[in-house]
Coordinates of C-alpha atoms in Angstrom, one line a residue:
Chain A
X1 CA 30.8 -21.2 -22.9
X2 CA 28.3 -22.8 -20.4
X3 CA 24.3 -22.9 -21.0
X4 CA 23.2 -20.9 -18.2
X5 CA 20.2 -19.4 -19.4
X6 CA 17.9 -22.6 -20.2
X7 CA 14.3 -21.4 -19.4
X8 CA 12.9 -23.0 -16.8
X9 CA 9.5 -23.2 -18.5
X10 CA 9.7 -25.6 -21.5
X11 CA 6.1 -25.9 -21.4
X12 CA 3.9 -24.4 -24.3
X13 CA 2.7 -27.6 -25.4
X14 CA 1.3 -27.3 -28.5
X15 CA -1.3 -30.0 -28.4
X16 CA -4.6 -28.6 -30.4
X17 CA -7.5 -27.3 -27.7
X18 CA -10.0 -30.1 -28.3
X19 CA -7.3 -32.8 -27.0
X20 CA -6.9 -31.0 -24.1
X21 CA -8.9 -32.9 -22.3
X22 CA -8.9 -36.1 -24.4
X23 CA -5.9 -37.8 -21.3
X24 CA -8.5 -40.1 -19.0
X25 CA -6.2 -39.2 -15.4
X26 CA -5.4 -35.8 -16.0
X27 CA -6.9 -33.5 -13.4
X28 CA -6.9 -30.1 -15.3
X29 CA -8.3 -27.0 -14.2
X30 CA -9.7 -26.9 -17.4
X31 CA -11.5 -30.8 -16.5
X32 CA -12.3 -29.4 -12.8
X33 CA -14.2 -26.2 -14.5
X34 CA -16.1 -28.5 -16.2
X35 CA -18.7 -29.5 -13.4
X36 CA -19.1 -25.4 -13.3
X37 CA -19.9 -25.7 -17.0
X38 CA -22.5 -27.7 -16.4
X39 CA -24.1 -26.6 -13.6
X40 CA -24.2 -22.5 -13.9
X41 CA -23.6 -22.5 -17.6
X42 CA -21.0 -20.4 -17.8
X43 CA -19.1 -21.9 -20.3
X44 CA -15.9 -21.9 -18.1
X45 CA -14.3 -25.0 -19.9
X46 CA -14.3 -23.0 -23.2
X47 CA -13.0 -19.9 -21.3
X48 CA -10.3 -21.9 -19.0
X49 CA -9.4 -23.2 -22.8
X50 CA -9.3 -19.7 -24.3
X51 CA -7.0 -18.7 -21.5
X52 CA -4.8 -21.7 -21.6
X53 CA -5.2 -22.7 -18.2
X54 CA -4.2 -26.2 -19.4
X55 CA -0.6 -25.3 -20.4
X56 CA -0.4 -22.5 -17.6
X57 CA -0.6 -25.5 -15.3
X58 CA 1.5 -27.5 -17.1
X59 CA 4.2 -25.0 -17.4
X60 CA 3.5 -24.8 -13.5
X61 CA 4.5 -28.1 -12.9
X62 CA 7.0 -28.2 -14.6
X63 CA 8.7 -25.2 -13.6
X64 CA 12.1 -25.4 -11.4
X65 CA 14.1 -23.2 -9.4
X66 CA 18.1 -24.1 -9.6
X67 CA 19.7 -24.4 -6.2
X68 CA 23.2 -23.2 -5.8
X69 CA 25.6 -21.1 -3.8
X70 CA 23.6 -17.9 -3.9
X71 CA 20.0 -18.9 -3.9
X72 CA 19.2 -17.2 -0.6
X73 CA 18.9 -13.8 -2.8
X74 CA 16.1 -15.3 -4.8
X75 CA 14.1 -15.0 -1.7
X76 CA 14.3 -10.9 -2.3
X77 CA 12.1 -10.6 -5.1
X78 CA 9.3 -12.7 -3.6
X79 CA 9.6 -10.7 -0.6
X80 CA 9.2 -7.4 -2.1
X81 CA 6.1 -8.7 -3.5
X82 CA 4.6 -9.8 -0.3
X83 CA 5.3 -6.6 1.0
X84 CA 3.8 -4.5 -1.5
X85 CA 1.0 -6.6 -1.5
X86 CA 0.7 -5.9 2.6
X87 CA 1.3 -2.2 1.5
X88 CA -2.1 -2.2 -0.8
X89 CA -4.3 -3.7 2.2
X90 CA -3.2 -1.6 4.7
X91 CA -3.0 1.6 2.2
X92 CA -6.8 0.8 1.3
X93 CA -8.0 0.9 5.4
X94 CA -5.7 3.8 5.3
X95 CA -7.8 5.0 2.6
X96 CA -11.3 4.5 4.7
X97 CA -10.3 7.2 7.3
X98 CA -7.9 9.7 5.7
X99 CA -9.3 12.5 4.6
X100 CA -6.9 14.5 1.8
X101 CA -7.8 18.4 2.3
X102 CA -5.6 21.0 4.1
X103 CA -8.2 21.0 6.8
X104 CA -8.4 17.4 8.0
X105 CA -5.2 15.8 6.6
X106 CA -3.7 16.3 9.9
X107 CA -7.1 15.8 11.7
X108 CA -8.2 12.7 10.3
X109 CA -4.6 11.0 10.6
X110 CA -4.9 11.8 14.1
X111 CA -8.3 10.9 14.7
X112 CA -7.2 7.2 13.1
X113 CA -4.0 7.2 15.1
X114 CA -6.3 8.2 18.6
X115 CA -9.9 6.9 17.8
X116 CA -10.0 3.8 15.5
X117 CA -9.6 0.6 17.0
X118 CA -6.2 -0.5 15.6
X119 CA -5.5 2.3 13.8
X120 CA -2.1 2.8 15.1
X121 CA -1.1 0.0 14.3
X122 CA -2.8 0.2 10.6
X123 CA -0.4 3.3 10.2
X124 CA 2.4 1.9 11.8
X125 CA 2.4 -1.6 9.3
X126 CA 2.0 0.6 6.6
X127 CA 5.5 2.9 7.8
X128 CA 7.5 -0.1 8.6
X129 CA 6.3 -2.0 5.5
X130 CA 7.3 0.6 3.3
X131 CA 10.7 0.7 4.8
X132 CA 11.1 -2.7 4.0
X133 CA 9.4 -2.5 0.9
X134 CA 12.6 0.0 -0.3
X135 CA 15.3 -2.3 1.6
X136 CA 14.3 -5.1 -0.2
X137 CA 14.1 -3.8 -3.6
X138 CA 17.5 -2.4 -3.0
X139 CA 18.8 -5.9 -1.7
X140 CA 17.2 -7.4 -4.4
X141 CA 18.4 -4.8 -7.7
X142 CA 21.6 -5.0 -6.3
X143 CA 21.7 -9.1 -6.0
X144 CA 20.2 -8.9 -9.2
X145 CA 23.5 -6.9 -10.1
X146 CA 26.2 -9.1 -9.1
X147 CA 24.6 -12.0 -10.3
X148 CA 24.3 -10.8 -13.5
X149 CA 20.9 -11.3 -13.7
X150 CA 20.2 -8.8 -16.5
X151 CA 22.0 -10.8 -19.1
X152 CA 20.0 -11.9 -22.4
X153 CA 17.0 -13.0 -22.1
X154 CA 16.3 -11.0 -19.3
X155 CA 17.0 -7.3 -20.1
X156 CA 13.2 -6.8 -20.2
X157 CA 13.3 -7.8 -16.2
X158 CA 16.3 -5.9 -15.4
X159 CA 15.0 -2.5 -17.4
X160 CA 11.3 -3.5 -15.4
X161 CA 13.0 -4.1 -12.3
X162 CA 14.8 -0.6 -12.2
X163 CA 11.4 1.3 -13.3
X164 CA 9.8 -0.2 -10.4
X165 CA 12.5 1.0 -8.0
X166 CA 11.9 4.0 -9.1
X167 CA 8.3 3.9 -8.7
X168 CA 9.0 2.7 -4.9
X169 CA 11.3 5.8 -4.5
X170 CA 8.3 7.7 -6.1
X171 CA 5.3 6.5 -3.6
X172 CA 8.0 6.5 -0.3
X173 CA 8.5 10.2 -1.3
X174 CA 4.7 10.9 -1.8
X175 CA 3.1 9.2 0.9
X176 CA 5.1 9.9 4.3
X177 CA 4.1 13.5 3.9
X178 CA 0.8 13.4 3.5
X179 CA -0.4 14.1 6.8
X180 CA 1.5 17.7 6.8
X181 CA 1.2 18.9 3.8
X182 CA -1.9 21.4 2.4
X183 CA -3.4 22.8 -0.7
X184 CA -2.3 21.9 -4.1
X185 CA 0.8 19.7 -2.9
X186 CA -1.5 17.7 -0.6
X187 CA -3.6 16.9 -3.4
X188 CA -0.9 16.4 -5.9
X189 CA 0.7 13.7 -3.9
X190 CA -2.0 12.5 -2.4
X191 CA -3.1 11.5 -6.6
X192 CA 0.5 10.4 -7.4
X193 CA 0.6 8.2 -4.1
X194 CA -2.5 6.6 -4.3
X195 CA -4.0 6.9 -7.9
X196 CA -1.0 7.3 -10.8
X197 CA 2.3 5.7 -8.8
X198 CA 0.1 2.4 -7.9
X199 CA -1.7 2.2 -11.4
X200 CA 2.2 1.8 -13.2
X201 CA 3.2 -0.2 -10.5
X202 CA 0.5 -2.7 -10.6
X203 CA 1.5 -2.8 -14.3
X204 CA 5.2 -2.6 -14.5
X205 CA 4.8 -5.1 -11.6
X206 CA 2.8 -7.9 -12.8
X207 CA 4.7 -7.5 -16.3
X208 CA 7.9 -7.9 -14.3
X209 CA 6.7 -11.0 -12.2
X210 CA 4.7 -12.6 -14.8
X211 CA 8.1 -12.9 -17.1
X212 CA 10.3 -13.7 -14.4
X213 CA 8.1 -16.9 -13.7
X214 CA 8.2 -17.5 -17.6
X215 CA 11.9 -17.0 -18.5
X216 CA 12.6 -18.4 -15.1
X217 CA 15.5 -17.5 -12.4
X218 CA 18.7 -17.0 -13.8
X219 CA 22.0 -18.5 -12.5
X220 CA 25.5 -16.2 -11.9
X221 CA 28.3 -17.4 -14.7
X222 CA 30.4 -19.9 -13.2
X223 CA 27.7 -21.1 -10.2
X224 CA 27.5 -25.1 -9.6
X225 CA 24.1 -26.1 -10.1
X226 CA 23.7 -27.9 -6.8
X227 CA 19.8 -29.3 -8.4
X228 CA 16.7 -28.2 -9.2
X229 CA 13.4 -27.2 -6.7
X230 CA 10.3 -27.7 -8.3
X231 CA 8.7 -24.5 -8.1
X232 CA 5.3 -26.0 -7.3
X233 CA 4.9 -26.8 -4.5
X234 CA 8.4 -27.4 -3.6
X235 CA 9.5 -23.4 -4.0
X236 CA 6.7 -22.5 -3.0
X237 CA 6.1 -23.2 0.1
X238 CA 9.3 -22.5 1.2
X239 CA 8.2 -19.1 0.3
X240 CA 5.6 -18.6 1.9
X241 CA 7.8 -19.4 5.3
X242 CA 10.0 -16.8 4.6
X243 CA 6.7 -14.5 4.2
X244 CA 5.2 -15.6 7.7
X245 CA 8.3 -15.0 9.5
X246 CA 8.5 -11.7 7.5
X247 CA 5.1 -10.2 8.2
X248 CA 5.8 -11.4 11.8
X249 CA 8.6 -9.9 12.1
X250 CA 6.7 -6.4 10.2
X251 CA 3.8 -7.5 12.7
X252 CA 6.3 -7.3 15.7
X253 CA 7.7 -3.9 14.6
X254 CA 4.8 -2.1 14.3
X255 CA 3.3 -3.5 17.5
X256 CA 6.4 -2.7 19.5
X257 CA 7.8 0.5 17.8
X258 CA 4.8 2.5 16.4
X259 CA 5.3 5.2 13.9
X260 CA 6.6 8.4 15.8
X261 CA 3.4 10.8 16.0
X262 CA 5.2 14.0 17.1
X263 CA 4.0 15.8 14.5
X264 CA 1.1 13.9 14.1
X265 CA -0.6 14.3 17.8
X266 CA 0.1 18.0 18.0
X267 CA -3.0 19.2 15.9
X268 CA -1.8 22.7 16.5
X269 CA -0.4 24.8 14.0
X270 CA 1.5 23.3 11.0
X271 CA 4.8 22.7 9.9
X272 CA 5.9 23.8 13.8
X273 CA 7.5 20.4 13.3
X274 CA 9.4 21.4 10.2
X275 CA 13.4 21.0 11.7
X276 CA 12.2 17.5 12.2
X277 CA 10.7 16.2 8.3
X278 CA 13.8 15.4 6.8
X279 CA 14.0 12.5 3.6
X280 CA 13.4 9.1 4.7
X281 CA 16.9 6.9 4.8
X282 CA 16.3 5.6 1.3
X283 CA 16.1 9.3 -0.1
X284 CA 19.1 10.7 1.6
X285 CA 21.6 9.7 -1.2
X286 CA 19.4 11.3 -3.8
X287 CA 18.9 14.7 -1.6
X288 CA 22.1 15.3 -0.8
X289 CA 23.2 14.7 -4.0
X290 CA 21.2 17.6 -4.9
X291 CA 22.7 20.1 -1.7
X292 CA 26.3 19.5 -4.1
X293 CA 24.9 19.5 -7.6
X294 CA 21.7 21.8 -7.4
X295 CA 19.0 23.0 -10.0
X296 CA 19.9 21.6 -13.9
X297 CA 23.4 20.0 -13.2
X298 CA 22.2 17.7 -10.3
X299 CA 19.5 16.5 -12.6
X300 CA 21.1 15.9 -15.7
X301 CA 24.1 13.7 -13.5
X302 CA 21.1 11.7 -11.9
X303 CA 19.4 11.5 -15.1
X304 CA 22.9 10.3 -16.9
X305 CA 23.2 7.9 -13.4
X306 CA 19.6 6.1 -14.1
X307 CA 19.6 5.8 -18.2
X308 CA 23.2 4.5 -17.5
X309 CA 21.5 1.5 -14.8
X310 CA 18.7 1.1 -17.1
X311 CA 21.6 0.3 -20.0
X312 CA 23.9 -2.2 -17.8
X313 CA 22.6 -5.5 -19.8
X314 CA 23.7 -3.7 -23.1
X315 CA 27.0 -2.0 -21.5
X316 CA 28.3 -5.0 -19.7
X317 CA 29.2 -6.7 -23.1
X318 CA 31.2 -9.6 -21.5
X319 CA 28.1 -10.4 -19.2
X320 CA 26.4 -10.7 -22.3
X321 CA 28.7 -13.3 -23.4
X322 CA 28.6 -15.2 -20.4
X323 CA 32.3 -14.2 -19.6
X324 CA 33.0 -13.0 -16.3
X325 CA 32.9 -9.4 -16.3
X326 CA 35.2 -7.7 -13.2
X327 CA 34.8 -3.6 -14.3
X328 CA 30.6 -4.6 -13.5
X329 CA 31.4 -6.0 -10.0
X330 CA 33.9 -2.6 -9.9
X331 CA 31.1 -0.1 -11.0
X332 CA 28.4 -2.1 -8.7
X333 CA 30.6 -1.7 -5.5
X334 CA 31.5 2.1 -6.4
X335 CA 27.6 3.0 -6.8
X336 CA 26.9 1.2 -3.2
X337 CA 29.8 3.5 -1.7
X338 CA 28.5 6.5 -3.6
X339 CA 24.8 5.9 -2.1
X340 CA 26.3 4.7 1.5
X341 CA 28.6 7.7 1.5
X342 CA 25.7 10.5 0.7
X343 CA 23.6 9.0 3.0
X344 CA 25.8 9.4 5.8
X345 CA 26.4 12.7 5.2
X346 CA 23.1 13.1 4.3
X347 CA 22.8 12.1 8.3
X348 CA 25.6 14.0 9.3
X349 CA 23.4 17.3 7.9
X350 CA 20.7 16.5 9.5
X351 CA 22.2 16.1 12.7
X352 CA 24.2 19.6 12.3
X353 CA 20.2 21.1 11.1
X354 CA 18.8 19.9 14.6
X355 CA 21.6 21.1 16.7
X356 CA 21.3 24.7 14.8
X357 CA 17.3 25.1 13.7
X358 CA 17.4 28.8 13.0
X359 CA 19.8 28.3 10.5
X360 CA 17.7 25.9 8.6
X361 CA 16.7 27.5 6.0
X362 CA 20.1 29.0 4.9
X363 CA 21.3 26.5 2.2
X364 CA 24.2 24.5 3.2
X365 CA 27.7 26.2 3.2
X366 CA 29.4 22.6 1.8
Chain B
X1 CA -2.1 -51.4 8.4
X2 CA 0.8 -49.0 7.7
X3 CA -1.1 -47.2 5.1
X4 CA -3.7 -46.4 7.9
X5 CA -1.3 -44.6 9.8
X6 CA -0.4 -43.0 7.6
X7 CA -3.7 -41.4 7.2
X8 CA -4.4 -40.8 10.2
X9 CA -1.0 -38.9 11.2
X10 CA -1.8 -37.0 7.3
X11 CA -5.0 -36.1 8.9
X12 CA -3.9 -34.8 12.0
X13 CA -1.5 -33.2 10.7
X14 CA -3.6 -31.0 8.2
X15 CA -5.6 -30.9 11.2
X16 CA -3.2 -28.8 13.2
X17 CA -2.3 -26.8 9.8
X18 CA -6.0 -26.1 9.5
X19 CA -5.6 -24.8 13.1
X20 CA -3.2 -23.1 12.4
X21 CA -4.2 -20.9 9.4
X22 CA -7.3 -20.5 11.2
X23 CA -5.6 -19.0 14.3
X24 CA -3.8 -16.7 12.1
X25 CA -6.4 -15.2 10.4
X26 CA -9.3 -14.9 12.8
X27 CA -7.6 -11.7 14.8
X28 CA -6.9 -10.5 11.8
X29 CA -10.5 -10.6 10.5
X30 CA -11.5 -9.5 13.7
X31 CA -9.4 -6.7 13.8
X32 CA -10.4 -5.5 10.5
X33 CA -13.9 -5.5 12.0
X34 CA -13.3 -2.9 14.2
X35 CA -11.5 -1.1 12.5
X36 CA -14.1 -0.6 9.8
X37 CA -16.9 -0.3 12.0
X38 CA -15.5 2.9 14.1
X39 CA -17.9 5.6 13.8
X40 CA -16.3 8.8 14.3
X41 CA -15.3 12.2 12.5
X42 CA -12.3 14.4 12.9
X43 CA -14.0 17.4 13.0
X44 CA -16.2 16.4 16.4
X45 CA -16.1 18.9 18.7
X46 CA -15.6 21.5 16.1
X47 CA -18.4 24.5 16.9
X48 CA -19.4 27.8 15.3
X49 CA -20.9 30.5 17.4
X50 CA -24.4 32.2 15.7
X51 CA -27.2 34.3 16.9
X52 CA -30.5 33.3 18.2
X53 CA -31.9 36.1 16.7
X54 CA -31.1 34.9 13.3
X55 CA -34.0 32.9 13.8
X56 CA -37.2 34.3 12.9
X57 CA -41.4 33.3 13.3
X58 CA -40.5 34.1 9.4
X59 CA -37.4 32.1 9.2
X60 CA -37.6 29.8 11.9
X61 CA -34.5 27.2 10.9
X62 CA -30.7 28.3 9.3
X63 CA -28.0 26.5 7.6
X64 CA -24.8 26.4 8.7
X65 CA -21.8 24.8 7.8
X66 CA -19.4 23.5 10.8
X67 CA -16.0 21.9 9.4
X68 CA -17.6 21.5 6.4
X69 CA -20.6 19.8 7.6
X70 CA -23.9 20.8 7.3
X71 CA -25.8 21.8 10.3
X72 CA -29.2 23.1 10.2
X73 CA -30.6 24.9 13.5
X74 CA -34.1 25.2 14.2
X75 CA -36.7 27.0 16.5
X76 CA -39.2 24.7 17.0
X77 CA -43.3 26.0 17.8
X78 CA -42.3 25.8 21.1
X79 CA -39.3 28.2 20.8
X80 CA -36.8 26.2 22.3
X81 CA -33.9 26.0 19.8
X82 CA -32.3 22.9 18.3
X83 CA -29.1 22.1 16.5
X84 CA -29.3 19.2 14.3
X85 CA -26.6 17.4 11.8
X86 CA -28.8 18.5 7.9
X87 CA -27.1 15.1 6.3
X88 CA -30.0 12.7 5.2
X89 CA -28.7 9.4 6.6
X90 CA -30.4 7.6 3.5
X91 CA -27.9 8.9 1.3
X92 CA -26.6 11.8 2.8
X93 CA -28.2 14.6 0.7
X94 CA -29.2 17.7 2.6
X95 CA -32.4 18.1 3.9
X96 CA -34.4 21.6 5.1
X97 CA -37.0 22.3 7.6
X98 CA -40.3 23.0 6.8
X99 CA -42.0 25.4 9.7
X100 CA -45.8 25.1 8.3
X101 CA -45.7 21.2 8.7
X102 CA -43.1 20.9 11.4
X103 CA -40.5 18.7 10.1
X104 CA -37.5 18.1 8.1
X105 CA -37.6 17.2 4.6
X106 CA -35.0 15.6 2.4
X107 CA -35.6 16.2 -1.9
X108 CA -33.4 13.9 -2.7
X109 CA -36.1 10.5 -2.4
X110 CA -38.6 12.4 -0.4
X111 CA -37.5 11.4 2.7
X112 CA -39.4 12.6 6.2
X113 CA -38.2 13.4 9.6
X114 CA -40.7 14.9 12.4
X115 CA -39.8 18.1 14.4
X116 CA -37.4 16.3 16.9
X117 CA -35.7 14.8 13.6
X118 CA -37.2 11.3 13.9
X119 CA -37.4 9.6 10.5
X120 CA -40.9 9.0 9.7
X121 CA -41.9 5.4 8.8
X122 CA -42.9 4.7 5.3
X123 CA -40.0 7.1 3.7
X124 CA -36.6 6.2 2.6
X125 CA -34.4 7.1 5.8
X126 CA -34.2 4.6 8.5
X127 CA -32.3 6.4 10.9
X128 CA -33.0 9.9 12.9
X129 CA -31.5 12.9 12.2
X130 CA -28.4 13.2 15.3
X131 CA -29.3 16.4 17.5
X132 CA -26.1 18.2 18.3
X133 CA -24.7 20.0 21.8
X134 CA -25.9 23.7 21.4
X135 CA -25.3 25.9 24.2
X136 CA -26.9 29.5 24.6
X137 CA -26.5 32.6 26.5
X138 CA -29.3 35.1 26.0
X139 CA -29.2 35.6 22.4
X140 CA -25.5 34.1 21.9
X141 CA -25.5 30.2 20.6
X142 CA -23.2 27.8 20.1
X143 CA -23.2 24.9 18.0
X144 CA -21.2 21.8 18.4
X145 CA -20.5 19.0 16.0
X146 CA -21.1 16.5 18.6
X147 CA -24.1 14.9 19.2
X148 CA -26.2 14.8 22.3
X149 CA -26.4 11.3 23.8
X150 CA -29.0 9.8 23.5
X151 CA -30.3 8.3 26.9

């Protein structure tokens, strides 16, 4: 059986606090806090002690990322990050000029989209972001998957991991409505989207991230080791590459195909629009789902579907063993056909809905 | 020698990164700029129709509420009437008019505005109150939420 889940951090130095900064070249944060000690008397060097900043930057330093045949997937993670972080900025301008009442939801969007300098394209980075937010959490979960990434020690990223996708699914449902819905719903996901679904996933997220950097990346059974990147600044900076060509290629997007405004522009009456609001792509498997198995059944299957994803680093026992495990690479590629499956027909609906609008509030016949 | 080329080409290279950054982030600062310094509501143009007689030697100014903004219309000692957005710009309380001093009046931090809604030095507000369009047929008004330009 091969050692594959070494921890990339070995740091945790136990030296006492008081030699901390007893080495005469060592250029710790805590040393560099020091000349703030002294001249605003804020005690950091006792604080940047406290907090460990010392070992933090040790561990830092010391901290690698293994290179090997699939390391390009590693790049997912990060990238989600990014985007989520360019979701918060953009949601908070959003914030400044939307206005969450049945009255001006509609109004205000419009007024941003029409009026604000760069408001378009405000609303337009935060539609494409979000997009890619959900692709690369998918691309990621599902790399995550097949490389057996869940194994021991890192169930707690894997169960984490899955949470936050759903908490992705949860503010992608909640926020591309906003501008057409009223009353109680409006306020109800307008608190979900901006207030309860961001609160756990500034949690779950930095409780996610902060342990992946601990316990470090894992490497699929069976992978040659090619070497190790430091992570600082080695890994790091070719990171943040990735993220520049990324946000320009978001930038590009949202500067060259803004968000469709149909709805949006027309600030007549509401819902005129309604044949056209269908679920995003990313929702499409989960609705239709729900057209074949409606009211209790279809929840309890999805219910059984997500406790069982949670449960995959305690199912797949061989995994756990660091043996490869085939029936996991089986069940993997059947739940990618299941979702790629009901989303096309999930797209093969809609297009039958447009063609026939009158009939669209009959349920559907199959 | 060598080690001073070195230095020099390290230079100029985190030179042309400096740039770089730089270039990257000043339209995006400047961007940001405008965008939060648009003045504007969604609910401009928005008007609600009232009477002129509504507005009595007794009762010479009335509150009204246009897309949920407050809007308080006056007829001033000349009887012209005037339309004018009620929101204290100090901290956007709502402020009355007071017909036996003419003037508008804000409880809130005693703020004080003349007749034509001009902030009065010495109290809080530093800004006018904005006079709104208002057009009137005999005895039939309308009030706008847009304000009249100033010249």
């Amino acid at each position: 059986m091969e050692q594959s889940n070494t921890t990339a951090i070995s740091g945790g130095t136990s030296k006492h606090p008081t030699e901390l900064h007893s080495g005469p070249h060592s250029e710790s944060v805590a040393e560099l806090l020091h000349v703030g000690e002294i001249s605003n008397g804020l005690h950091l060097h006792e604080v940047a002690q406290a907090l460990h900043l010392k070992q933090l930057q040790d561990a830092i330093k010391q901290k690698s990322v293994p290179k090997h045949g699939s390391s390009i997937w590693y790049y997912m993670g990060g990238l989600t990050m990014f985007f989520i972080v360019i979701q918060v900025v953009s949601g908070l301008m959003l914030l400044v000029y939307f206005e969450p009442t049945t009255q001006l939801a509609l109004k205000s969007t419009a007024m941003l989209e029409n009026q604000v300098p760069y408001g378009w394209l405000v609303r337009s980075l935060h539609s494409w972001t979000a997009h890619a937010v959900l692709l690369m959490t998918l691309l990621h979960m599902f790399s995550a998957y097949f490389m057996k990434a869940y194994r021991p020690p890192r169930e707690i990223l894997w169960v984490s991991g899955v949470a936050l996708f759903a908490i992705v699914m949860g503010m992608g449902y909640t926020g591309y409505l906003l501008p057409e819905l009223s009353g109680k719903t409006l306020r109800q996901f307008f608190a979900l989207h901006v207030g309860v679904l961001p609160g756990l996933l500034a949690v779950l997220g930095v409780l996610h991230v902060v342990t992946a950097g601990f316990i470090g990346s894992s490497t699929p059974i069976g992978a040659k080791v090619k070497k190790r990147i430091l992570f600082f600044p080695n890994y790091v900076m070719s990171e943040l590459v990735v993220w520049l060509v990324a946000f320009a290629a978001i930038f590009t997007l949202s500067w060259v195909m803004p968000v469709a405004m149909s709805a949006v522009t027309s600030v007549g009456p509401k819902f005129t629009a309604t044949q056209w609001i269908r679920p995003e792509w990313f929702f499409l498997f989960l609705s239709q789902t729900f057209r074949y198995l409606s009211g209790w059944i279809g929840n309890s299957f999805v219910l059984v579907l997500f406790l069982g994803w949670l449960s995959i680093p305690w199912l797949d026992r061989r995994s756990r063993k660091n043996e490869k495990s085939r029936a996991f690479n089986y069940i993997g590629i059947a739940i990618i056909l299941y979702m790629t499956i009901m989303t096309t027909l999930g797209y093969m609906t809609i297009a039958q809905e447009k063609d026939a609008p009158k009939t669209e509030q009959t349920p559907p016949t199959k | 020698m060598a080690g001073e080329a070195v230095q020099k080409r390290r230079r100029f290279l985190q030179g042309v990164l400096g740039a770089a950054v730089t270039s990257f982030f000043v339209p995006i600062v400047y961007g940001m700029g405008r965008f939060f310094s648009f003045e504007g509501s969604p609910i401009a143009g928005a008007s609600l129709k009232m009477s002129a007689a509504d507005l009595t030697p007794d009762a010479p100014s009335k509150l009204i509420e246009i897309g949920g903004e407050p809007v308080i219309v006056v007829r001033a000692v000349d009887n012209s009437v005037h339309a004018y957005t009620a929101t204290c710009p100090h901290l956007g309380c709502v402020v009355t008019y007071q017909a036996e001093n003419p003037g508008f009046f804000c409880k809130c931090h005693n703020g004080k505005f003349d007749a034509k809604g001009v902030n009065l030095p010495g109290s809080k507000p530093q800004e006018p109150l904005k006079e709104l369009v208002l057009k009137s047929q005999a005895d039939d008004l309308e009030v706008f939420l847009t304000p009249i330009k100033q010249a």
